[in-house]
mmCIF file of C-alpha atoms and ligand atoms in Angstrom:
data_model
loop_
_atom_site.group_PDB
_atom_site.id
_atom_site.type_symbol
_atom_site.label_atom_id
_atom_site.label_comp_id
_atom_site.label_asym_id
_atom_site.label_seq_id
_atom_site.Cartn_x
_atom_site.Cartn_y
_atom_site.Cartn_z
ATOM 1 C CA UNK A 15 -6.120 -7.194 14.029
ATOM 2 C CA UNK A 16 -7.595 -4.693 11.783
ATOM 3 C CA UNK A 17 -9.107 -6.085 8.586
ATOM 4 C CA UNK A 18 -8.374 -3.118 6.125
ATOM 5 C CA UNK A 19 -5.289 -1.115 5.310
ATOM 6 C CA UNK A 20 -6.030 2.245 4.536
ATOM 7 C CA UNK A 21 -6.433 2.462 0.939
ATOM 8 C CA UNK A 22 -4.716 4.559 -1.562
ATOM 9 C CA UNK A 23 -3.442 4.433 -4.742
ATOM 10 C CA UNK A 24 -0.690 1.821 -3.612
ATOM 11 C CA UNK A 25 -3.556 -1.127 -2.376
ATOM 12 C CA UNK A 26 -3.594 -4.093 -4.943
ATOM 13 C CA UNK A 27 -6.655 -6.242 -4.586
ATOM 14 C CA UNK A 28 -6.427 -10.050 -4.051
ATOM 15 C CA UNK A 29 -9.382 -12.349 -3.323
ATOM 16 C CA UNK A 30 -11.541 -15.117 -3.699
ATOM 17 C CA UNK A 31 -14.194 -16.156 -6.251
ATOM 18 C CA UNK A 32 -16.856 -18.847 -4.691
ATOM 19 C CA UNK A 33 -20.378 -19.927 -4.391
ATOM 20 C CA UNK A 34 -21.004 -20.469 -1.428
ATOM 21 C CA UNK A 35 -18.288 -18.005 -0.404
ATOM 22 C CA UNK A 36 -18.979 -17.196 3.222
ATOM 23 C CA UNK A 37 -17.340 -19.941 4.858
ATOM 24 C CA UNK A 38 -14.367 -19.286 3.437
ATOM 25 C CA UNK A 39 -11.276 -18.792 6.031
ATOM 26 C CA UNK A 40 -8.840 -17.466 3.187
ATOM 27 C CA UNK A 41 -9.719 -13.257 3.974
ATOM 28 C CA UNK A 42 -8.845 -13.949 7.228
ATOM 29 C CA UNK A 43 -5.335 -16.143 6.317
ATOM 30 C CA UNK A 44 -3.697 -13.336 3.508
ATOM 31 C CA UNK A 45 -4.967 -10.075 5.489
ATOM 32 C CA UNK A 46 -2.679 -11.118 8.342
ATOM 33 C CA UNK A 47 -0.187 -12.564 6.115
ATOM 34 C CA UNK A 48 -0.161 -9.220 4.003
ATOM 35 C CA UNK A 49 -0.099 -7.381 7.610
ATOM 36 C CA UNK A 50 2.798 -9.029 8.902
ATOM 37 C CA UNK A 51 5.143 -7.903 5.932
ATOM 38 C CA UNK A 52 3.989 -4.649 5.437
ATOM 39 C CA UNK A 53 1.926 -5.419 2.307
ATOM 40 C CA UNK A 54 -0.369 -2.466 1.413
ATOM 41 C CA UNK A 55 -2.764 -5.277 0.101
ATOM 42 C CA UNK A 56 -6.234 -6.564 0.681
ATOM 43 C CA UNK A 57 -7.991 -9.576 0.320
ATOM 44 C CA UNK A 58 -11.735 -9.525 -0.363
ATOM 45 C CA UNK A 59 -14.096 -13.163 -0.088
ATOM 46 C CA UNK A 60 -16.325 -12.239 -4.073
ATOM 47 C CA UNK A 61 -19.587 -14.120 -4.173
ATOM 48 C CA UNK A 62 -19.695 -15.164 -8.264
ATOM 49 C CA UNK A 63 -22.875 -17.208 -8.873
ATOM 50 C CA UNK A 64 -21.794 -19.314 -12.192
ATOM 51 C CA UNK A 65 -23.997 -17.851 -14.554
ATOM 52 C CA UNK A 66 -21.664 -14.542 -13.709
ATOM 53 C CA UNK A 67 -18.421 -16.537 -13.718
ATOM 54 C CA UNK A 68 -17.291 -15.252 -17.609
ATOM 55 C CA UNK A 69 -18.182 -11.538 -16.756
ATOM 56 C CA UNK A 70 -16.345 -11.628 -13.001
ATOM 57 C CA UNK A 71 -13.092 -12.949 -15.094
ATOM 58 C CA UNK A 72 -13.115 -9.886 -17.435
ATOM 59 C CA UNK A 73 -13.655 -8.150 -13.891
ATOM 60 C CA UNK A 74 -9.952 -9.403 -12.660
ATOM 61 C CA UNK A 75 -8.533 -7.381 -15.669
ATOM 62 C CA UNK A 76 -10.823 -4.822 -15.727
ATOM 63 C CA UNK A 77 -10.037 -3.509 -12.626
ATOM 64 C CA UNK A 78 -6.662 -5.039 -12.031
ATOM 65 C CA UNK A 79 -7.421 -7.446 -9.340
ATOM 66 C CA UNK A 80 -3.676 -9.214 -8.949
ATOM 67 C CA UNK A 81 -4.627 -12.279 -8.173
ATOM 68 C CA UNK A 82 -7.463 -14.862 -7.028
ATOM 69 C CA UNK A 83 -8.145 -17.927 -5.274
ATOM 70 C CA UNK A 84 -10.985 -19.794 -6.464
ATOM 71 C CA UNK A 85 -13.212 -22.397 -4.883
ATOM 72 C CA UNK A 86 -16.475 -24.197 -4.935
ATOM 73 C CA UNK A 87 -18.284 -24.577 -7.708
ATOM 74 C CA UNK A 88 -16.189 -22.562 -10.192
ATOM 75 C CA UNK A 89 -12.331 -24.540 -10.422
ATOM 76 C CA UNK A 90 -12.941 -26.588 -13.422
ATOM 77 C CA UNK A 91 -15.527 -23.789 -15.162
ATOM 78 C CA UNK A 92 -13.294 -20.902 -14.748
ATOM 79 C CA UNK A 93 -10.204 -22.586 -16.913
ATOM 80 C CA UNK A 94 -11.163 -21.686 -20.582
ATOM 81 C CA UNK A 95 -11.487 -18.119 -19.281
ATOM 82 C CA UNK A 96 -8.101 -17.701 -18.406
ATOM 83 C CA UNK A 97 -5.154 -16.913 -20.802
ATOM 84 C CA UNK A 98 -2.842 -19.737 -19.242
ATOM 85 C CA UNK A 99 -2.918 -22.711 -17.362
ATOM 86 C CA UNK A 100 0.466 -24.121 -15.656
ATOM 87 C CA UNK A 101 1.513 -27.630 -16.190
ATOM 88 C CA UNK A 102 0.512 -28.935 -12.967
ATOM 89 C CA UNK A 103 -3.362 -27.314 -12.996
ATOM 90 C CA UNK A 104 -3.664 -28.685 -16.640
ATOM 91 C CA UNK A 105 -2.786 -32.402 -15.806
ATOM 92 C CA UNK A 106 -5.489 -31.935 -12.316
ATOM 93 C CA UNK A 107 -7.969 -30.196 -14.727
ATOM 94 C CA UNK A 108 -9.035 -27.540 -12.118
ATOM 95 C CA UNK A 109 -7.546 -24.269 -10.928
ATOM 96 C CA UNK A 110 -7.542 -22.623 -7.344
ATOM 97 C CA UNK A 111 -5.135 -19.521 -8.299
ATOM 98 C CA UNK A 112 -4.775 -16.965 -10.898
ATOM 99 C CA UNK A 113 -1.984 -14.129 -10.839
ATOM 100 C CA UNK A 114 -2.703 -11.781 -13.110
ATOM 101 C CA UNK A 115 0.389 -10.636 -14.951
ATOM 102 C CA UNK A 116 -0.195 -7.199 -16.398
ATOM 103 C CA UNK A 117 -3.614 -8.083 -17.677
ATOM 104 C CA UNK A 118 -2.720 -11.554 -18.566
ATOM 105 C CA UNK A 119 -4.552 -14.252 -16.710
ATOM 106 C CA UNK A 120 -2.380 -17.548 -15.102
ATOM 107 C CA UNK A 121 -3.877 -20.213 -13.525
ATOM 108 C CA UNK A 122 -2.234 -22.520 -10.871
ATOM 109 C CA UNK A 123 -3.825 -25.457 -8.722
ATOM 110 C CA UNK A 124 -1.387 -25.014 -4.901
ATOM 111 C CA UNK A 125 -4.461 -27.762 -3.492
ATOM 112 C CA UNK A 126 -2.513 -30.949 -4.188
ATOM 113 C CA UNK A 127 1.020 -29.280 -3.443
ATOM 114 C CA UNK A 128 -0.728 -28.249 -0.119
ATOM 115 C CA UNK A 129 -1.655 -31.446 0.626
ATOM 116 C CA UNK A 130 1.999 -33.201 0.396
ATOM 117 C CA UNK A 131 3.097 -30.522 2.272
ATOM 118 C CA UNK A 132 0.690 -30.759 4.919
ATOM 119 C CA UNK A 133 2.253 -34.425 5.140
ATOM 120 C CA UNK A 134 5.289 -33.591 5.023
ATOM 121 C CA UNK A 135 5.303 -31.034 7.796
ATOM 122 C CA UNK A 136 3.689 -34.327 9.789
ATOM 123 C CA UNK A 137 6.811 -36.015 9.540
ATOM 124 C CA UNK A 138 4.995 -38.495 6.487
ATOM 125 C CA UNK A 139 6.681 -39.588 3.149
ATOM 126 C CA UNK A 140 4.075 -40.815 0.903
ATOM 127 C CA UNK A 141 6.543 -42.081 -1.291
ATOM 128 C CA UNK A 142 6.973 -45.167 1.216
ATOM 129 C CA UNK A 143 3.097 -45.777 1.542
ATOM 130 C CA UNK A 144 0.380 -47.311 -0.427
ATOM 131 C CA UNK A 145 -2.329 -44.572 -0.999
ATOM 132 C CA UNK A 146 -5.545 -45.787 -0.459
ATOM 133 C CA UNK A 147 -7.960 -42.209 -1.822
ATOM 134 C CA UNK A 148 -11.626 -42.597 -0.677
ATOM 135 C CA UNK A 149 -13.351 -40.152 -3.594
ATOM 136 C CA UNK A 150 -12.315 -38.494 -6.567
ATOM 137 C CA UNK A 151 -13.801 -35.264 -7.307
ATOM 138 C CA UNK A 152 -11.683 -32.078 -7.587
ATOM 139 C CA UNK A 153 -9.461 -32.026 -4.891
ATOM 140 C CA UNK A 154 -8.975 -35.825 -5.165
ATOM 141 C CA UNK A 155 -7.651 -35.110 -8.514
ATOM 142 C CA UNK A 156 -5.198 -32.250 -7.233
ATOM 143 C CA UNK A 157 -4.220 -34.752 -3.971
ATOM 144 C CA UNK A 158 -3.762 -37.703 -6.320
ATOM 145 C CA UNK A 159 -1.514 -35.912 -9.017
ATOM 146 C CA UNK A 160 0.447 -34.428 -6.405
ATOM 147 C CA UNK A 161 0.990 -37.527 -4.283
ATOM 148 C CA UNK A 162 2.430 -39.139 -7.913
ATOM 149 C CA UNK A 163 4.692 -36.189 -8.013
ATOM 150 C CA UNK A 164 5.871 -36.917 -4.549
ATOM 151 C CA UNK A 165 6.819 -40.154 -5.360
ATOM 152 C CA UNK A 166 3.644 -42.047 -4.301
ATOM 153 C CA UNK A 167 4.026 -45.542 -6.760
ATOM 154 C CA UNK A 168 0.472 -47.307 -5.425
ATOM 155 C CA UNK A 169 -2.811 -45.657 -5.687
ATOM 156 C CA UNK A 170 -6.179 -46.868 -5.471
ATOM 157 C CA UNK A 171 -9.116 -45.228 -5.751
ATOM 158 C CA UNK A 172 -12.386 -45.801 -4.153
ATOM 159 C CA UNK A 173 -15.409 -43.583 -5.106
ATOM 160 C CA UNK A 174 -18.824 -43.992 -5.638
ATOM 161 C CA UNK A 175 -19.206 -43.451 -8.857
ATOM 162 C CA UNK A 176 -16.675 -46.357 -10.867
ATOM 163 C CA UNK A 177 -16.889 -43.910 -13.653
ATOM 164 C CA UNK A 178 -15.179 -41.253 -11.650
ATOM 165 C CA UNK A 179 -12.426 -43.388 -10.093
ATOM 166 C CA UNK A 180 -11.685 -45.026 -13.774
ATOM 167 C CA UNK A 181 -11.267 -40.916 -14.825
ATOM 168 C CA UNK A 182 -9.046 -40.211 -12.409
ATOM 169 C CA UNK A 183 -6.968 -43.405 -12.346
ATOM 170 C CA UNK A 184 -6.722 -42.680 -16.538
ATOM 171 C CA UNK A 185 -5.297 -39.601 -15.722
ATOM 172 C CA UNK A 186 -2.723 -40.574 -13.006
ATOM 173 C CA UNK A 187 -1.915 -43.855 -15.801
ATOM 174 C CA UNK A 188 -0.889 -40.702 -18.226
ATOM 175 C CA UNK A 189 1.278 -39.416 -15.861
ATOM 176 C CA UNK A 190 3.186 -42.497 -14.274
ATOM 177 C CA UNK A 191 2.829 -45.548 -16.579
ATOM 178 C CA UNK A 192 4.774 -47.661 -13.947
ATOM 179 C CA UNK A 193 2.917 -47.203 -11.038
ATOM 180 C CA UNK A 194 0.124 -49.093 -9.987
ATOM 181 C CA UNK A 195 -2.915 -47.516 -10.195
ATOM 182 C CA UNK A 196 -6.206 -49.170 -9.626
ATOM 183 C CA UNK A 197 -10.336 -47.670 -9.167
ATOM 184 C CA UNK A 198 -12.910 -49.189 -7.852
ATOM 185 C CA UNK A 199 -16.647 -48.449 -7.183
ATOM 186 C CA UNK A 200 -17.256 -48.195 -3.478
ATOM 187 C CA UNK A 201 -20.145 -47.904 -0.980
ATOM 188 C CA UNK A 202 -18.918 -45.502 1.899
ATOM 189 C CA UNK A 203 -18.433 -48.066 4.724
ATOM 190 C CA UNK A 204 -18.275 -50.918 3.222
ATOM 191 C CA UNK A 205 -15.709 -53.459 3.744
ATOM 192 C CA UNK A 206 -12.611 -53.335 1.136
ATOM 193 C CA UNK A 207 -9.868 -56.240 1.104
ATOM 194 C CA UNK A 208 -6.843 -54.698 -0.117
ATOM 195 C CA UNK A 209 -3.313 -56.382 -0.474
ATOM 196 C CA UNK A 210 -0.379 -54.594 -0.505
ATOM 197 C CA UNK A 211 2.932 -54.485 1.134
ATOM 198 C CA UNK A 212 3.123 -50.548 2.281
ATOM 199 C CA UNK A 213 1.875 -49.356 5.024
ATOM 200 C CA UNK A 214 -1.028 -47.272 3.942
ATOM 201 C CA UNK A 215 -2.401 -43.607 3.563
ATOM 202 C CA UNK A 216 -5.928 -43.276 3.835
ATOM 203 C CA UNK A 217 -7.136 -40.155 2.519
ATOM 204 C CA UNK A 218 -10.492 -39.123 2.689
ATOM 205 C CA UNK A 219 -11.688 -36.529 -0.014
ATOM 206 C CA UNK A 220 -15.380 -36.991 0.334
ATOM 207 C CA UNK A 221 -17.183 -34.386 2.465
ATOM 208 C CA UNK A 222 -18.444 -36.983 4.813
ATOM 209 C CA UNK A 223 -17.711 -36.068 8.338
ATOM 210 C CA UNK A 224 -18.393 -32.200 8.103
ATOM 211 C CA UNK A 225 -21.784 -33.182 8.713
ATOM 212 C CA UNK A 226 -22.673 -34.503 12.137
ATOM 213 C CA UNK A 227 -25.260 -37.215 11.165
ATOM 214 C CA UNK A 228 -22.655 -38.614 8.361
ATOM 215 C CA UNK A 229 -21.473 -42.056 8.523
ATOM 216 C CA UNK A 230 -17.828 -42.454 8.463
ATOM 217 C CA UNK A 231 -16.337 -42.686 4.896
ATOM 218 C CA UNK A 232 -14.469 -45.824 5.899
ATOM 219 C CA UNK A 233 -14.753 -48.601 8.300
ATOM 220 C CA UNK A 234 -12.767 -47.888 11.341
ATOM 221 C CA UNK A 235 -12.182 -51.767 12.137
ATOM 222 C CA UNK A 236 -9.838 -51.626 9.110
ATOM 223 C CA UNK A 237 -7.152 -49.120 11.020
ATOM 224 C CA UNK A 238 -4.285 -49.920 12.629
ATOM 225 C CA UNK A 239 -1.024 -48.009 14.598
ATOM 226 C CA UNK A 240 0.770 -48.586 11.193
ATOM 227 C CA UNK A 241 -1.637 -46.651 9.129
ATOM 228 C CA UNK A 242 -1.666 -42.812 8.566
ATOM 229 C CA UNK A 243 -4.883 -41.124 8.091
ATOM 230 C CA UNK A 244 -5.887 -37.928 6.301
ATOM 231 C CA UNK A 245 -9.140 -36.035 5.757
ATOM 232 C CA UNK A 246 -9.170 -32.797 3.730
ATOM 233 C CA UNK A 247 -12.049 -31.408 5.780
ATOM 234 C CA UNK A 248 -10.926 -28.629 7.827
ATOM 235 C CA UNK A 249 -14.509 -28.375 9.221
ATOM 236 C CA UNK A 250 -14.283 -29.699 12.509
ATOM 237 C CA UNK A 251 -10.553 -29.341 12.720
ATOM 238 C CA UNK A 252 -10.769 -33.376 13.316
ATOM 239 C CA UNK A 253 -13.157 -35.233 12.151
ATOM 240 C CA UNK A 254 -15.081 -38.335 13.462
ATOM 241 C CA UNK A 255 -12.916 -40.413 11.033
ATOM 242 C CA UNK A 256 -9.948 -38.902 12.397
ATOM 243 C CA UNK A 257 -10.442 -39.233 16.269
ATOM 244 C CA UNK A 258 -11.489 -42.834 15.592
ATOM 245 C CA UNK A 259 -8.384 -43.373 13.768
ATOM 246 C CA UNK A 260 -6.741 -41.833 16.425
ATOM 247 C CA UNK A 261 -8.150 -44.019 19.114
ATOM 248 C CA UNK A 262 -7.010 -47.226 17.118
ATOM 249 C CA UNK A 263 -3.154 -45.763 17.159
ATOM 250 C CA UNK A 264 -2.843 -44.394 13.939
ATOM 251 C CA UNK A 265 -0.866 -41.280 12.845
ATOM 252 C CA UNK A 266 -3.739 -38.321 11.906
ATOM 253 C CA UNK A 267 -3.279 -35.411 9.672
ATOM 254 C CA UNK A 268 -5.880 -32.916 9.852
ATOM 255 C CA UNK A 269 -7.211 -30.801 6.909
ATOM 256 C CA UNK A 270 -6.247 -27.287 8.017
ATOM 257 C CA UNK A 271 -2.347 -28.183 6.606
ATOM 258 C CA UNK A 272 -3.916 -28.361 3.682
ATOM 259 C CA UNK A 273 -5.436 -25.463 4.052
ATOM 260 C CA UNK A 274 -2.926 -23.335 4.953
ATOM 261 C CA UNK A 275 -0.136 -24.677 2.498
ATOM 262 C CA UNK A 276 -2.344 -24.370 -0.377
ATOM 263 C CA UNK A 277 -2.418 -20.581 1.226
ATOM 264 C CA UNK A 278 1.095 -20.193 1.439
ATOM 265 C CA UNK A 279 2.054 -21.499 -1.800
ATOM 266 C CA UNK A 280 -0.834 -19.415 -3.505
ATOM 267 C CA UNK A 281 0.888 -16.155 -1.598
ATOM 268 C CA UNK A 282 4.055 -17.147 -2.983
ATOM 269 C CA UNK A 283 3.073 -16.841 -6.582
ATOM 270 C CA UNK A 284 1.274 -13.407 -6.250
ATOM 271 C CA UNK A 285 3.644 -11.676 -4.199
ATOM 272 C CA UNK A 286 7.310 -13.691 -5.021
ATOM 273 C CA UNK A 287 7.872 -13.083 -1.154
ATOM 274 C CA UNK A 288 8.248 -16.338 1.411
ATOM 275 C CA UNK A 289 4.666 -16.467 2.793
ATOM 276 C CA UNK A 290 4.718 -16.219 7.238
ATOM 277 C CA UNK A 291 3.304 -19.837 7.629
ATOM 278 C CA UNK A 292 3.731 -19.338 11.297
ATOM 279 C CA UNK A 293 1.424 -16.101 11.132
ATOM 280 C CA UNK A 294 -1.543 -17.519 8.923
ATOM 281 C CA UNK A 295 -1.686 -20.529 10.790
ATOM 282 C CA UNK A 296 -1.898 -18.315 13.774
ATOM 283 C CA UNK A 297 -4.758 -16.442 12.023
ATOM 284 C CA UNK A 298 -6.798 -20.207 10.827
ATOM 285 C CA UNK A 299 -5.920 -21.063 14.244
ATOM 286 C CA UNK A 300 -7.663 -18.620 15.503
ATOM 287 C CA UNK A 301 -10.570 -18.412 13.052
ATOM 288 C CA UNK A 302 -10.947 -22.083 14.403
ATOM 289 C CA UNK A 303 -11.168 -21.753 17.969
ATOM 290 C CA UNK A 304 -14.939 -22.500 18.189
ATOM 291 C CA UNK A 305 -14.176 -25.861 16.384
ATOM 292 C CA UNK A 306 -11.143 -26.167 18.422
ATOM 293 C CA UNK A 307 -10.949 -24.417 22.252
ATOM 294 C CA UNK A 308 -7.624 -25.642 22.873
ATOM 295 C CA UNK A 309 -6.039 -24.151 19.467
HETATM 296 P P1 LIG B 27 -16.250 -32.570 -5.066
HETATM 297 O O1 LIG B 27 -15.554 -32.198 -6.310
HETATM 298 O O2 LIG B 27 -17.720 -32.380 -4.957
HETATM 299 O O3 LIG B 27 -15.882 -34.127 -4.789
HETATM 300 C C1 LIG B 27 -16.411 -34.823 -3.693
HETATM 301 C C2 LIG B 27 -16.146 -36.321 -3.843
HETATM 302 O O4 LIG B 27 -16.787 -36.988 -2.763
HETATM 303 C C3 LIG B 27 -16.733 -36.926 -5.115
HETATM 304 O O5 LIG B 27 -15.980 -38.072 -5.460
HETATM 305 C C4 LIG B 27 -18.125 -37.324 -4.654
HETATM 306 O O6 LIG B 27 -18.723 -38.340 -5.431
HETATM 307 C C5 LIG B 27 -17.800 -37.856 -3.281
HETATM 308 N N1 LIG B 27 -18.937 -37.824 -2.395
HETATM 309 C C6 LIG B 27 -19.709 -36.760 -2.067
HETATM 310 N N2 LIG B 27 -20.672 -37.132 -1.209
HETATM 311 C C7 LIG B 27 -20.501 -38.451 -1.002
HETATM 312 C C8 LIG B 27 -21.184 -39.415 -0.220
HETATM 313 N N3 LIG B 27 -22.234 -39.088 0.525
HETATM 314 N N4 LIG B 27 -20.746 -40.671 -0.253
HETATM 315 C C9 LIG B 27 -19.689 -41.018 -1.011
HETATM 316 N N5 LIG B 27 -18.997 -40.178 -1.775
HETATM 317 C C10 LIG B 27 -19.402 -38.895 -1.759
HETATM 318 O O7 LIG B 27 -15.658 -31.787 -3.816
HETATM 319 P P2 LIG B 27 -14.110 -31.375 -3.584
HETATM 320 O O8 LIG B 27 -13.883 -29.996 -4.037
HETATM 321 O O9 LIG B 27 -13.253 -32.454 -4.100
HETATM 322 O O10 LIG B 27 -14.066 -31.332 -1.982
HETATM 323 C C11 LIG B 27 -14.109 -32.535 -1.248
HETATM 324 C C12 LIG B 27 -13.820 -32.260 0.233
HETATM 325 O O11 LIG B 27 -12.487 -31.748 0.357
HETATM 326 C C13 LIG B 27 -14.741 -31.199 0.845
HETATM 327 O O12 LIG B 27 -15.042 -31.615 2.156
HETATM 328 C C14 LIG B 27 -13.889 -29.955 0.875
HETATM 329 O O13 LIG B 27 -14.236 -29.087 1.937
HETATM 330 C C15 LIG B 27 -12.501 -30.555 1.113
HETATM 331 N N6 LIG B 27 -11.416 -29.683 0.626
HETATM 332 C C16 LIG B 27 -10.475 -29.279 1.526
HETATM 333 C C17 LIG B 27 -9.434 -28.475 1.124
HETATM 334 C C18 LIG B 27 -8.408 -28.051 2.136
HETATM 335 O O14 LIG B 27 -7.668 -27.096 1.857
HETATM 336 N N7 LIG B 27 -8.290 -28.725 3.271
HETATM 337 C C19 LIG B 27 -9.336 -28.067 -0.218
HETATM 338 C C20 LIG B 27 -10.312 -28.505 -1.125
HETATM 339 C C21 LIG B 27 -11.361 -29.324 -0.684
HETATM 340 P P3 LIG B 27 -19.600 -37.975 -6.717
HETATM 341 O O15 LIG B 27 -18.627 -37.502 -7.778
HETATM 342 O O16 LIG B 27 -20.269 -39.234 -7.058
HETATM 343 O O17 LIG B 27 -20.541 -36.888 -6.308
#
């Protein structure tokens, strides 16, 4: 598949603001999504260092870029540069998408969204399970709100920093005063005694497991057939968390659905079109295949 369309007057520009930026799979994702309908669009990876971040916003309107992703380091930083923030980005306190509406900046987060959906499509209501969130950085905060908006009514947060999972359990308190909510400081590995009648989601938001000498965010021993466990890495395609979990019976969800949904839904608000989901899973698929032979 050819990266480029031919430019002319008609190409719009889409892309991605990041630092680093190169290992970013999104080009590859929207080019063939924009190829399969037609779309005389383009979608470039922009490497922003933050001290540029301010200037590279002006950029987007400037020359009429028509909308962004944004990743690493810049969600949080980028928000008081933009003109709007939708309800859902403001309660997560990060963005990850900005349509630019005739000059006028909107900013989205599609991270948390992506992740329900990435459930979902696994055949897993989080509604019916206790969610058990190991971390709480950004996309902890994006997971977490959306899993409340699914219907998620137990939470409890495990990070390392008790500071961090008190934030983020404040937040989620503002948003669902019923719901039990609860943060704790926690030592990756460690043993946690949890009670609760759900069957549980374990969701880990920590990087650890892209790396191959990291130890495993949570002890396996823990894991049963009855549990369901997700890890937002995407890099490996499964984790050593996950093909533990696996081994020990339990349902896995890798990160790539959250990947691509956060994709499609992004596509969605730039273009107003139904994004191919078949066609840039295809395309991560297939950016994947040294992580993954079989894929
Ligand atoms: P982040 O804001 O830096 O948050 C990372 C979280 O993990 C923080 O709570 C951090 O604690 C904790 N952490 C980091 N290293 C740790 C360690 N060694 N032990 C224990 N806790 C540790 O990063 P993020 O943007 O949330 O990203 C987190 C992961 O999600 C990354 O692997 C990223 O690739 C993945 N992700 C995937 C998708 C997707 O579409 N699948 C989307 C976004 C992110 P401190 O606050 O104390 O540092």
């Amino acid at each position: 598949m050819s990266p480029f369309v031919s430019p002319s007057s008609e190409t719009k520009v889409f892309g991605i603001f990041g630092d680093p930026i190169h290992h970013s799979l999104s080009p590859q994702m929207h080019h063939a999504a924009f190829q399969a309908l037609n779309l005389p669009h383009v979608y470039l990876p922009f490497h922003i260092r933050p001290n540029h971040l301010k200037e590279a916003v002006h950029a987007i309107r400037v020359l009429n870029i028509q909308g962004l992703n944004v990743t690493i380091p810049h969600k949080e930083k980028i928000m008081p540069y933009l003109d709007e923030i939708d309800s859902v980005a403001q309660k997560i306190g990060a963005v990850n998408t900005i349509k630019n509406e005739g000059g006028r900046l909107i900013g989205f987060n599609t991270d948390g969204l992506g992740f329900v959906a990435s459930l979902l499509e696994a055949g897993i209501d989080p509604a019916k399970r206790a969610i058990l969130l190991i971390g709480a950085g950004g996309a902890a905060k994006g997971v977490a709100m959306a899993l409340l908006a699914a219907g998620s009514r137990e939470i409890h947060i495990y990070a390392r920093r008790q500071i961090a999972a008190e934030d983020l359990a404040n937040r989620l308190r503002k948003c669902a005063t019923q719901n039990t909510i609860t943060a704790r400081a926690y030592t990756p590995g460690a043993e946690i005694s949890l009670q609760t009648e759900k069957p549980l989601l374990l969701v880990n938001t920590t990087p650890l497991g892209m790396k191959k000498e990291d130890i495993l965010p949570f002890p396996i021993s823990k894991i049963n057939a009855e549990w369901v466990v997700a890890d937002l890495i995407y890099r490996p395609y499964e984790t050593p968390l996950l093909l533990a979990a696996k081994e020990r019976g339990a349902i896995t969800v890798p990160g790539l659905g959250m990947l691509l949904h956060q994709g499609t839904l992004a596509f969605e608000i730039w273009t107003g079109l139904k994004a191919p989901t078949k066609i840039m899973r295809q395309a991560l698929l297939q950016a994947f295949s040294k992580d993954k032979p079989s894929a």
